[in-house]
């Protein structure tokens, strides 16, 4: 059977542990430096602590070291990779090809989504030069993924949930152009979440002050089975900058959905150990979202932007039906409670919100006066009771264990076997006490051995030798249990095998012979790599260039024309305009180019 992996984000070690407790088979976490989310870096000691915890559950820890690197940083990056390897991590996620020219440890390498893993040719090349896994471009459709699977053997990882970059990953230079903060260096300023005005070449305003480049959030929970059939084996949740409750809720939701598919299916199996018990009902509508989209997994079938707001709207509750100075009433079947956060779009189409002070049925008493109208849609972007549930003990994950107790000449032997067939035993030398009531003594043994408390285990079975007729004091039983459980934890860690990888000296040819700044070549090692693999002409990374005029800052499958029913290929436009189109934000103006054959939009500096 093929293991299927649920991969969750870890802002830090505590977040990583929470993700694993809530069902993640693996987590990805930032290194001390060189990660694509610079503000969530972690120490080697913290990563090592997370690794030990994860490996107890046979869960994996992947570390992101996925920025492009300058010449002065290569040595430090390689040293860091060796430290991470010694810390026991399972794989490194990288973007910079220059690292493959260096003396790396024998650790599996994953090609970050920032390497723009969109074409079969590119992914085949990455497999040939030694990558074990590629993180697929979010823009790929199911047929495209199926084709990649049919032509390669490399592991395929796909984002299934969370925020979407509007540009192809690794191909966005807008943040560096406007704020000298490069997304490929881990410090994106997110200009795509700003409001823009759309104009034609004559200055006519077509769309005024909308979030033209801000996308809804990805939600492929309904596509998991189809993705498995297409060849994806790792399902990734975005969100290393999100809060703990987001992490718990989303991880739990996808754990349940994946388990429903795996249940009784002989083609796939879970990638880690232990059964998760949830103390809440996961619900994606109750966590941060800008509205959800399937994006392009089924091709271009929906409008993917969230033009009215870049903020979370949460779940739709109903519409306003009555208004009084101190309260308003909404038509809804959803219970609302004190402390909830409600929001709506005002007459200017701006998002406003208020906290609920008091509730009487469907009558809402807000914490401050609000300007709303009947018929207005009301959303809840903060569910007070749900958040309270999540902030407590919201889940536990236990590994099944079976005990067997036998007598020996000078005492007892307690053995334990876990669900992964790890087995240990512990000998206790002690004076045997004949039981006055054999049934009661055996019952006490069964009860005490099952008391596994805060350990990672849960008792599946207790077997006591048929001839066993001794009384064992509770304190002695507890110590026997504690010793055997500790031994079993140690054996689980000792038996865990970290994958290794040999660096390949491949003669594979890169799919193209020329690379401009889109190749993200920022150091001499990267130049050597591409030269070795047949690239004859290459330009420096965008971040190393001074002149950004007329350069493509972003290439995206999201199309403003399609969003606003202006697409000449797939729609029947009702308004007229003069090309080219522009978007303007404050004092900056960007030209738009549309490649209708490729169904792509480009933003030009």
Coordinates of C-alpha atoms in Angstrom, one line a residue:
X1 CA 0.0 0.0 0.0
X2 CA 1.1 3.6 -0.7
X3 CA 1.5 5.8 2.3
X4 CA -0.6 9.0 2.1
X5 CA 0.7 12.0 4.1
X6 CA -1.1 14.9 5.7
X7 CA 1.5 17.7 5.9
X8 CA 0.9 20.6 8.3
X9 CA 2.7 23.9 8.9
X10 CA 4.7 24.6 12.1
X11 CA 5.4 28.1 13.1
X12 CA 7.6 26.7 15.9
X13 CA 8.1 23.4 17.8
X14 CA 4.9 23.8 19.9
X15 CA 2.9 24.3 16.7
X16 CA 4.5 21.3 15.2
X17 CA 3.6 19.1 18.2
X18 CA 0.0 20.4 18.1
X19 CA -0.2 19.6 14.4
X20 CA 0.9 16.0 15.1
X21 CA -1.5 15.6 18.0
X22 CA -4.3 16.7 15.7
X23 CA -3.4 14.2 13.0
X24 CA -0.5 15.4 10.8
X25 CA 1.7 12.7 9.4
X26 CA 4.5 15.3 8.8
X27 CA 5.2 19.0 9.5
X28 CA 7.3 21.6 7.8
X29 CA 9.2 24.2 9.8
X30 CA 11.5 27.1 9.2
X31 CA 15.3 26.8 9.7
X32 CA 17.2 29.4 11.7
X33 CA 17.9 31.2 8.4
X34 CA 17.1 31.1 4.7
X35 CA 13.4 30.1 4.9
X36 CA 10.7 31.6 2.7
X37 CA 9.0 32.9 5.8
X38 CA 11.8 34.8 7.5
X39 CA 9.7 35.8 10.5
X40 CA 9.1 32.2 11.6
X41 CA 12.7 30.9 12.0
X42 CA 13.6 28.3 14.7
X43 CA 16.7 27.2 16.5
X44 CA 18.4 23.9 15.9
X45 CA 17.6 22.9 19.5
X46 CA 13.9 23.5 19.0
X47 CA 13.8 21.6 15.7
X48 CA 15.7 18.7 17.4
X49 CA 13.0 18.7 20.1
X50 CA 10.2 18.5 17.6
X51 CA 12.0 15.8 15.7
X52 CA 12.1 13.5 18.7
X53 CA 8.4 14.1 19.4
X54 CA 7.4 13.5 15.8
X55 CA 9.4 10.4 15.4
X56 CA 7.6 8.8 18.4
X57 CA 4.5 8.8 16.1
X58 CA 6.5 7.9 13.0
X59 CA 5.7 11.4 11.8
X60 CA 8.2 13.4 9.8
X61 CA 9.8 16.8 10.1
X62 CA 10.8 18.7 6.9
X63 CA 12.8 22.0 7.2
X64 CA 12.4 24.9 4.8
X65 CA 15.6 26.3 3.5
X66 CA 13.9 27.6 0.3
X67 CA 15.2 31.1 -0.5
X68 CA 17.7 32.0 -3.2
X69 CA 21.2 32.5 -1.8
X70 CA 23.9 35.0 -2.5
X71 CA 27.6 33.9 -2.8
X72 CA 28.3 35.1 0.7
X73 CA 25.6 32.9 2.2
X74 CA 26.4 29.5 0.6
X75 CA 28.9 28.4 3.2
X76 CA 26.6 29.2 6.0
X77 CA 23.7 27.5 4.3
X78 CA 25.7 24.3 3.8
X79 CA 26.8 24.3 7.4
X80 CA 23.2 24.8 8.5
X81 CA 22.1 21.8 6.3
X82 CA 24.6 19.6 8.1
X83 CA 23.4 20.7 11.5
X84 CA 19.8 20.0 10.5
X85 CA 20.8 16.6 9.2
X86 CA 22.5 15.8 12.5
X87 CA 19.4 17.0 14.3
X88 CA 17.5 14.1 12.6
X89 CA 15.2 15.9 10.2
X90 CA 13.6 13.9 7.4
X91 CA 14.1 16.2 4.4
X92 CA 15.2 19.7 3.3
X93 CA 13.0 21.8 1.2
X94 CA 15.1 24.0 -1.1
X95 CA 14.8 26.4 -4.0
X96 CA 18.4 27.3 -4.9
X97 CA 20.0 24.8 -7.4
X98 CA 23.4 26.1 -6.4
X99 CA 23.2 23.9 -3.3
X100 CA 23.4 20.8 -5.4
X101 CA 27.0 21.8 -6.3
X102 CA 28.0 21.8 -2.6
X103 CA 29.0 19.2 -0.1
X104 CA 25.6 18.4 1.2
X105 CA 24.7 15.7 3.8
X106 CA 22.9 12.5 2.4
X107 CA 19.5 13.8 3.2
X108 CA 16.4 13.7 0.9
X109 CA 15.8 17.0 -0.9
X110 CA 12.4 18.3 -1.9
X111 CA 12.0 20.9 -4.6
X112 CA 10.2 23.8 -3.1
X113 CA 7.1 25.2 -4.9
X114 CA 9.3 28.3 -5.4
X115 CA 11.2 26.3 -8.1
X116 CA 8.0 26.6 -10.2
X117 CA 7.2 22.9 -10.6
X118 CA 4.6 23.4 -13.4
X119 CA 5.8 21.5 -16.4
X120 CA 6.5 17.8 -16.9
X121 CA 9.9 18.6 -18.5
X122 CA 11.0 20.6 -15.4
X123 CA 9.8 18.0 -12.9
X124 CA 11.4 15.2 -14.9
X125 CA 14.7 17.1 -14.8
X126 CA 14.4 17.6 -11.0
X127 CA 14.0 13.9 -10.6
X128 CA 17.0 13.1 -12.7
X129 CA 19.3 15.5 -10.7
X130 CA 18.4 13.9 -7.3
X131 CA 15.3 15.4 -5.8
X132 CA 13.1 12.9 -4.0
X133 CA 9.9 15.0 -4.1
X134 CA 8.5 18.0 -5.9
X135 CA 6.0 20.4 -4.4
X136 CA 3.6 21.0 -7.3
X137 CA 2.6 24.4 -8.6
X138 CA -0.8 25.2 -7.2
X139 CA -2.1 26.1 -10.7
X140 CA -1.9 22.5 -12.0
X141 CA -5.1 20.7 -13.0
X142 CA -5.9 17.1 -12.3
X143 CA -5.1 15.9 -15.9
X144 CA -1.7 17.7 -15.7
X145 CA -0.9 16.1 -12.4
X146 CA -1.9 12.7 -13.8
X147 CA 0.4 13.2 -16.8
X148 CA 3.3 14.1 -14.5
X149 CA 2.7 11.0 -12.5
X150 CA 2.5 8.8 -15.5
X151 CA 5.9 10.0 -16.8
X152 CA 7.9 10.2 -13.5
X153 CA 8.5 8.3 -10.3
X154 CA 9.3 11.3 -8.0
X155 CA 7.0 11.9 -5.0
X156 CA 4.3 14.5 -5.7
X157 CA 3.2 16.9 -3.0
X158 CA 0.3 19.2 -3.5
X159 CA -1.1 22.2 -1.5
X160 CA -4.7 21.5 -0.6
X161 CA -5.6 24.4 1.7
X162 CA -4.8 27.9 2.7
X163 CA -3.7 31.3 1.2
X164 CA -2.9 31.5 -2.5
X165 CA -0.1 33.5 -4.1
X166 CA -1.6 35.1 -7.2
X167 CA 1.7 34.6 -9.1
X168 CA 3.3 31.4 -10.0
X169 CA 5.5 30.6 -7.0
X170 CA 9.1 31.8 -7.3
X171 CA 8.2 33.9 -10.3
X172 CA 6.9 37.0 -8.4
X173 CA 9.2 40.1 -8.3
X174 CA 6.6 42.7 -7.5
X175 CA 7.4 42.9 -3.8
X176 CA 11.1 43.5 -4.5
X177 CA 10.3 46.0 -7.2
X178 CA 8.0 48.2 -5.0
X179 CA 9.5 47.6 -1.5
X180 CA 12.9 46.0 -1.9
X181 CA 11.5 43.0 -0.1
X182 CA 11.9 39.8 -2.1
X183 CA 9.5 36.9 -1.8
X184 CA 12.3 34.7 -3.0
X185 CA 14.4 35.9 0.0
X186 CA 11.6 35.3 2.5
X187 CA 10.4 38.8 3.1
X188 CA 7.5 39.4 0.8
X189 CA 5.6 42.6 1.4
X190 CA 2.4 41.1 -0.2
X191 CA 1.6 43.9 -2.6
X192 CA -1.0 41.5 -4.1
X193 CA -3.2 42.1 -1.0
X194 CA -3.4 45.9 -1.7
X195 CA -6.3 47.7 -3.5
X196 CA -5.8 48.8 -7.1
X197 CA -7.8 50.7 -9.7
X198 CA -8.1 49.2 -13.2
X199 CA -7.8 51.7 -16.1
X200 CA -7.6 51.4 -19.9
X201 CA -5.0 53.2 -22.1
X202 CA -7.1 56.4 -22.2
X203 CA -7.3 56.6 -18.4
X204 CA -10.9 55.4 -18.2
X205 CA -11.6 53.8 -14.8
X206 CA -13.0 50.3 -15.4
X207 CA -12.9 49.1 -11.8
X208 CA -12.2 51.5 -8.9
X209 CA -10.2 50.5 -5.8
X210 CA -10.7 46.8 -5.6
X211 CA -8.4 44.0 -4.4
X212 CA -7.8 43.0 -8.0
X213 CA -4.9 40.6 -7.2
X214 CA -6.1 39.2 -3.9
X215 CA -7.3 35.6 -4.2
X216 CA -9.7 33.6 -2.2
X217 CA -8.2 30.8 -0.1
X218 CA -7.6 27.3 -1.5
X219 CA -9.8 24.4 -0.3
X220 CA -9.4 21.1 -2.1
X221 CA -11.0 19.0 0.6
X222 CA -13.6 17.7 -1.9
X223 CA -10.8 16.7 -4.3
X224 CA -8.6 14.6 -2.1
X225 CA -9.6 11.2 -3.6
X226 CA -9.2 12.6 -7.1
X227 CA -5.7 13.9 -6.2
X228 CA -4.8 10.5 -4.8
X229 CA -5.9 8.8 -8.0
X230 CA -3.9 11.4 -9.9
X231 CA -0.7 10.4 -8.0
X232 CA -0.4 12.9 -5.2
X233 CA 0.8 11.3 -1.9
X234 CA 1.4 14.3 0.3
X235 CA -1.3 16.9 1.0
X236 CA 0.0 20.2 2.3
X237 CA -1.7 22.8 4.4
X238 CA -0.5 26.4 4.0
X239 CA -0.2 28.6 7.1
X240 CA 3.1 29.0 9.0
X241 CA 2.0 32.5 9.9
X242 CA -1.5 31.5 11.0
X243 CA -2.5 31.1 14.7
X244 CA -2.7 27.9 16.7
X245 CA -6.5 27.4 16.4
X246 CA -6.3 27.6 12.6
X247 CA -3.6 24.9 12.7
X248 CA -5.7 22.6 14.9
X249 CA -9.0 23.0 13.1
X250 CA -7.7 22.7 9.5
X251 CA -5.4 19.8 10.4
X252 CA -8.2 18.0 12.2
X253 CA -10.6 18.5 9.3
X254 CA -8.2 17.1 6.7
X255 CA -7.3 14.2 9.0
X256 CA -10.9 13.1 9.1
X257 CA -11.4 13.5 5.4
X258 CA -8.3 11.5 4.5
X259 CA -9.2 8.8 7.1
X260 CA -12.6 8.4 5.5
X261 CA -10.9 7.7 2.1
X262 CA -8.3 5.3 3.6
X263 CA -10.9 3.4 5.6
X264 CA -11.2 0.0 3.9
X265 CA -9.1 1.1 0.9
X266 CA -6.3 -1.3 0.1
X267 CA -4.5 1.0 -2.3
X268 CA -3.3 3.6 0.3
X269 CA -2.5 3.7 4.0
X270 CA -1.8 6.2 6.7
X271 CA 1.8 7.5 6.8
X272 CA 2.3 7.6 10.6
X273 CA 1.1 5.9 13.7
X274 CA -1.6 6.5 16.4
X275 CA -5.3 7.2 16.5
X276 CA -6.5 10.7 17.0
X277 CA -9.5 11.5 19.2
X278 CA -11.0 15.0 18.7
X279 CA -12.8 16.9 21.4
X280 CA -14.4 19.3 18.9
X281 CA -16.1 19.2 15.5
X282 CA -13.6 20.6 12.8
X283 CA -15.2 23.2 10.6
X284 CA -13.3 25.0 7.9
X285 CA -15.9 27.8 7.7
X286 CA -15.0 28.9 11.2
X287 CA -11.4 29.5 10.6
X288 CA -9.5 32.3 8.7
X289 CA -10.7 32.4 5.1
X290 CA -11.4 34.9 2.4
X291 CA -13.9 32.6 0.8
X292 CA -12.8 29.3 -0.7
X293 CA -11.9 28.3 -4.2
X294 CA -10.9 25.0 -6.0
X295 CA -8.5 27.3 -8.0
X296 CA -7.6 25.5 -11.3
X297 CA -7.7 21.9 -10.2
X298 CA -10.6 21.4 -12.6
X299 CA -9.4 24.0 -15.1
X300 CA -10.8 27.5 -15.3
X301 CA -14.3 27.1 -14.0
X302 CA -14.7 29.8 -11.4
X303 CA -13.6 33.3 -10.5
X304 CA -10.8 33.0 -8.0
X305 CA -10.3 36.5 -6.6
X306 CA -11.7 38.2 -3.5
X307 CA -11.9 41.7 -4.8
X308 CA -14.0 43.3 -2.0
X309 CA -11.6 42.4 0.9
X310 CA -8.2 40.8 1.6
X311 CA -9.4 40.0 5.1
X312 CA -11.2 37.0 6.5
X313 CA -15.0 36.9 6.2
X314 CA -15.5 33.6 7.9
X315 CA -18.9 31.9 7.7
X316 CA -22.1 33.4 6.2
X317 CA -24.8 33.5 8.8
X318 CA -27.8 35.0 7.1
X319 CA -29.4 38.4 6.3
X320 CA -30.6 41.3 8.3
X321 CA -34.4 41.4 8.6
X322 CA -35.0 44.0 11.2
X323 CA -33.1 47.0 12.7
X324 CA -33.6 49.1 15.9
X325 CA -31.3 51.6 17.5
X326 CA -29.9 49.2 20.0
X327 CA -30.2 45.9 18.1
X328 CA -30.7 44.2 14.8
X329 CA -32.2 40.9 13.9
X330 CA -30.9 38.4 11.3
X331 CA -32.6 35.4 9.7
X332 CA -30.3 32.5 10.5
X333 CA -30.4 28.9 11.7
X334 CA -27.0 29.3 13.3
X335 CA -26.6 30.0 17.0
X336 CA -24.8 33.3 17.8
X337 CA -23.3 34.0 21.2
X338 CA -21.8 36.8 23.3
X339 CA -18.3 37.6 22.1
X340 CA -18.7 36.5 18.5
X341 CA -17.2 38.7 15.8
X342 CA -19.6 39.7 13.0
X343 CA -18.8 41.5 9.8
X344 CA -20.6 42.7 6.6
X345 CA -19.9 44.8 3.5
X346 CA -21.2 48.4 3.8
X347 CA -22.7 50.6 1.1
X348 CA -19.2 51.5 -0.2
X349 CA -18.5 47.7 -0.3
X350 CA -16.0 48.0 2.5
X351 CA -15.8 45.3 5.2
X352 CA -16.9 46.4 8.6
X353 CA -17.3 44.5 11.8
X354 CA -18.5 44.5 15.5
X355 CA -18.4 42.3 18.6
X356 CA -21.6 40.8 19.9
X357 CA -22.4 42.2 23.3
X358 CA -25.7 40.2 23.9
X359 CA -27.9 37.8 22.1
X360 CA -31.7 37.2 22.5
X361 CA -32.7 34.5 19.9
X362 CA -31.8 36.0 16.5
X363 CA -31.7 39.5 18.0
X364 CA -28.1 40.9 18.2
X365 CA -27.1 43.7 20.6
X366 CA -23.7 44.9 19.2
X367 CA -20.9 46.3 21.4
X368 CA -21.2 49.7 19.5
X369 CA -23.7 51.4 17.2
X370 CA -23.5 50.1 13.6
X371 CA -24.7 51.3 10.2
X372 CA -26.4 48.4 8.5
X373 CA -29.5 47.8 6.2
X374 CA -32.1 45.2 5.9
X375 CA -31.2 42.5 3.4
X376 CA -27.5 42.9 4.1
X377 CA -25.5 39.6 4.5
X378 CA -23.9 39.0 7.9
X379 CA -20.8 36.9 8.3
X380 CA -19.1 35.6 11.5
X381 CA -15.4 35.8 11.3
X382 CA -14.8 34.9 15.0
X383 CA -16.8 32.2 16.7
X384 CA -16.2 32.7 20.4
X385 CA -17.3 29.3 21.7
X386 CA -15.4 27.5 18.9
X387 CA -12.2 29.4 19.6
X388 CA -12.6 28.6 23.3
X389 CA -12.9 24.9 22.5
X390 CA -9.8 24.9 20.4
X391 CA -7.8 26.8 23.0
X392 CA -8.2 24.0 25.5
X393 CA -7.5 20.3 25.2
X394 CA -8.9 19.8 21.7
X395 CA -7.4 16.4 20.7
X396 CA -5.3 13.5 21.8
X397 CA -3.3 11.0 19.8
X398 CA -2.5 7.6 21.1
X399 CA -0.6 4.5 19.8
X400 CA -2.1 1.2 20.6
X401 CA -0.2 -1.1 22.9
X402 CA -0.7 -4.6 24.2
X403 CA 0.7 -5.9 27.5
X404 CA 1.6 -9.4 28.5
X405 CA 2.4 -10.4 32.1
X406 CA 4.2 -13.7 32.9
X407 CA 5.8 -15.2 36.0
X408 CA 9.4 -16.2 36.1
X409 CA 11.6 -17.8 38.8
X410 CA 12.4 -14.7 40.8
X411 CA 9.6 -12.3 39.8
X412 CA 7.6 -11.1 36.8
X413 CA 8.2 -10.3 33.1
X414 CA 6.0 -7.6 31.7
X415 CA 6.2 -7.3 27.9
X416 CA 4.6 -4.7 25.6
X417 CA 4.1 -4.6 21.8
X418 CA 2.8 -1.6 19.9
X419 CA 0.8 -1.3 16.7
X420 CA 4.0 -1.0 14.7
X421 CA 5.2 -4.3 16.1
X422 CA 7.9 -2.8 18.3
X423 CA 8.4 -5.1 21.3
X424 CA 10.1 -4.7 24.7
X425 CA 10.0 -6.5 28.0
X426 CA 10.9 -5.6 31.6
X427 CA 12.0 -8.0 34.4
X428 CA 11.0 -7.2 38.0
X429 CA 12.8 -9.2 40.7
X430 CA 10.5 -9.4 43.7
X431 CA 8.9 -11.6 46.3
X432 CA 5.8 -13.3 45.0
X433 CA 2.6 -12.8 47.1
X434 CA -0.1 -15.5 46.6
X435 CA -3.4 -13.8 45.8
X436 CA -6.2 -14.4 48.3
X437 CA -8.7 -13.6 45.6
X438 CA -7.3 -14.5 42.3
X439 CA -10.0 -12.9 40.1
X440 CA -9.7 -9.6 42.1
X441 CA -5.9 -9.6 41.8
X442 CA -6.0 -10.2 38.0
X443 CA -8.6 -7.5 37.7
X444 CA -6.4 -5.1 39.6
X445 CA -3.4 -5.9 37.3
X446 CA -5.5 -5.3 34.2
X447 CA -6.8 -2.0 35.6
X448 CA -3.4 -0.6 36.6
X449 CA -1.6 -1.6 33.4
X450 CA -4.2 0.3 31.4
X451 CA -3.6 3.5 33.3
X452 CA -1.3 5.1 30.6
X453 CA -2.1 8.7 31.6
X454 CA -0.1 11.3 29.7
X455 CA 2.0 8.8 27.7
X456 CA 1.6 8.5 23.9
X457 CA 0.1 5.0 24.3
X458 CA -3.4 3.6 24.8
X459 CA -4.0 0.1 26.0
X460 CA -5.4 -2.2 23.3
X461 CA -5.1 -5.5 25.3
X462 CA -3.8 -6.9 28.5
X463 CA -2.9 -10.6 28.6
X464 CA -2.1 -12.3 31.9
X465 CA -0.7 -15.8 31.9
X466 CA -3.6 -18.3 32.6
X467 CA -1.7 -19.8 35.6
X468 CA -0.9 -16.4 37.1
X469 CA -2.2 -16.4 40.8
X470 CA -0.2 -13.6 42.5
X471 CA -1.1 -10.3 44.1
X472 CA 1.1 -7.4 42.9
X473 CA 0.8 -4.1 44.9
X474 CA -0.4 -1.1 42.9
X475 CA 2.8 0.8 43.4
X476 CA 4.8 -2.1 42.0
X477 CA 2.5 -2.5 39.0
X478 CA 2.8 1.2 38.2
X479 CA 6.6 1.1 38.3
X480 CA 6.6 -2.0 36.0
X481 CA 4.3 -0.2 33.6
X482 CA 6.4 3.0 33.7
X483 CA 9.6 1.1 33.0
X484 CA 8.2 -0.9 30.0
X485 CA 6.5 2.2 28.5
X486 CA 9.8 4.1 28.7
X487 CA 11.6 1.2 27.0
X488 CA 9.0 1.1 24.3
X489 CA 9.4 4.8 23.6
X490 CA 13.2 4.4 23.4
X491 CA 12.8 1.4 21.0
X492 CA 10.4 3.4 18.8
X493 CA 13.0 6.1 18.4
X494 CA 15.8 3.6 17.9
X495 CA 13.9 1.7 15.2
X496 CA 12.9 4.9 13.3
X497 CA 14.8 5.0 10.1
X498 CA 15.5 8.4 8.5
X499 CA 15.7 8.2 4.7
X500 CA 19.0 8.9 3.0
X501 CA 19.8 10.2 -0.5
X502 CA 22.8 10.1 -2.7
X503 CA 23.6 13.2 -4.7
X504 CA 23.4 12.4 -8.3
X505 CA 25.9 13.5 -10.9
X506 CA 23.4 13.5 -13.8
X507 CA 24.0 14.6 -17.3
X508 CA 20.4 15.5 -17.6
X509 CA 19.7 18.6 -19.8
X510 CA 17.7 21.4 -18.4
X511 CA 14.5 21.9 -20.5
X512 CA 15.6 25.3 -21.9
X513 CA 19.0 26.7 -23.1
X514 CA 18.5 30.2 -21.9
X515 CA 17.4 31.6 -18.5
X516 CA 16.8 35.2 -17.7
X517 CA 16.0 36.5 -14.2
X518 CA 13.1 34.0 -13.9
X519 CA 15.8 31.4 -13.3
X520 CA 16.5 33.1 -9.9
X521 CA 20.2 32.6 -10.3
X522 CA 21.9 34.5 -7.5
X523 CA 25.2 32.8 -6.9
X524 CA 28.1 31.3 -8.8
X525 CA 27.2 27.7 -7.7
X526 CA 23.8 28.1 -9.3
X527 CA 25.5 29.3 -12.5
X528 CA 27.8 26.3 -12.5
X529 CA 24.8 24.0 -12.0
X530 CA 22.8 25.3 -14.9
X531 CA 25.9 25.5 -17.1
X532 CA 26.6 21.8 -16.3
X533 CA 23.1 20.9 -17.4
X534 CA 23.2 22.7 -20.7
X535 CA 22.0 26.2 -20.1
X536 CA 24.1 28.4 -22.4
X537 CA 22.8 31.9 -21.6
X538 CA 21.7 33.0 -18.1
X539 CA 20.8 36.3 -16.5
X540 CA 21.3 37.3 -12.9
X541 CA 18.4 37.1 -10.4
X542 CA 16.0 40.0 -10.3
X543 CA 17.3 40.9 -6.9
X544 CA 20.7 41.5 -8.3
X545 CA 19.6 43.9 -11.0
X546 CA 19.2 47.7 -10.8
X547 CA 16.9 48.3 -13.8
X548 CA 13.4 46.9 -13.3
X549 CA 11.6 48.9 -15.9
X550 CA 9.5 46.9 -18.4
X551 CA 10.3 43.7 -16.7
X552 CA 7.6 41.1 -16.0
X553 CA 7.0 41.3 -12.2
X554 CA 4.3 38.6 -12.1
X555 CA 2.8 35.9 -14.2
X556 CA -0.5 34.5 -13.1
X557 CA -3.3 32.2 -14.1
X558 CA -5.7 34.6 -12.4
X559 CA -7.1 36.9 -15.0
X560 CA -8.7 40.3 -14.2
X561 CA -10.5 40.2 -17.6
X562 CA -12.1 36.9 -16.7
X563 CA -12.9 38.0 -13.2
X564 CA -14.9 41.0 -14.5
X565 CA -16.5 39.3 -17.5
X566 CA -14.2 40.9 -20.0
X567 CA -12.6 37.7 -21.4
X568 CA -12.9 37.7 -25.2
X569 CA -12.1 34.0 -25.3
X570 CA -14.5 32.5 -22.7
X571 CA -17.1 35.3 -22.2
X572 CA -19.1 37.9 -24.0
X573 CA -17.8 41.3 -22.7
X574 CA -20.5 44.0 -22.3
X575 CA -18.2 47.0 -22.0
X576 CA -15.6 48.5 -24.2
X577 CA -12.1 49.6 -23.4
X578 CA -8.8 50.5 -25.1
X579 CA -5.8 48.3 -24.6
X580 CA -3.4 48.1 -22.9
X581 CA -4.9 47.9 -19.4
X582 CA -3.2 49.2 -16.3
X583 CA -3.6 48.8 -12.5
X584 CA -2.8 51.7 -10.3
X585 CA -2.0 51.7 -6.6
X586 CA -1.1 55.1 -4.9
X587 CA 1.6 56.5 -7.2
X588 CA 2.6 53.2 -8.9
X589 CA 1.1 52.1 -12.2
X590 CA 1.6 48.6 -13.8
X591 CA 0.8 47.5 -17.3
X592 CA -1.1 44.3 -17.9
X593 CA -0.5 41.9 -20.7
X594 CA -2.8 39.0 -21.6
X595 CA -1.6 35.8 -23.2
X596 CA -4.9 34.3 -24.1
X597 CA -3.4 31.2 -25.8
X598 CA -1.7 30.2 -22.5
X599 CA -4.6 31.7 -20.5
X600 CA -2.1 33.8 -18.4
X601 CA -1.9 37.4 -17.3
X602 CA 1.4 39.3 -16.8
X603 CA 2.1 42.4 -14.7
X604 CA 4.8 44.6 -16.2
X605 CA 6.8 47.1 -14.2

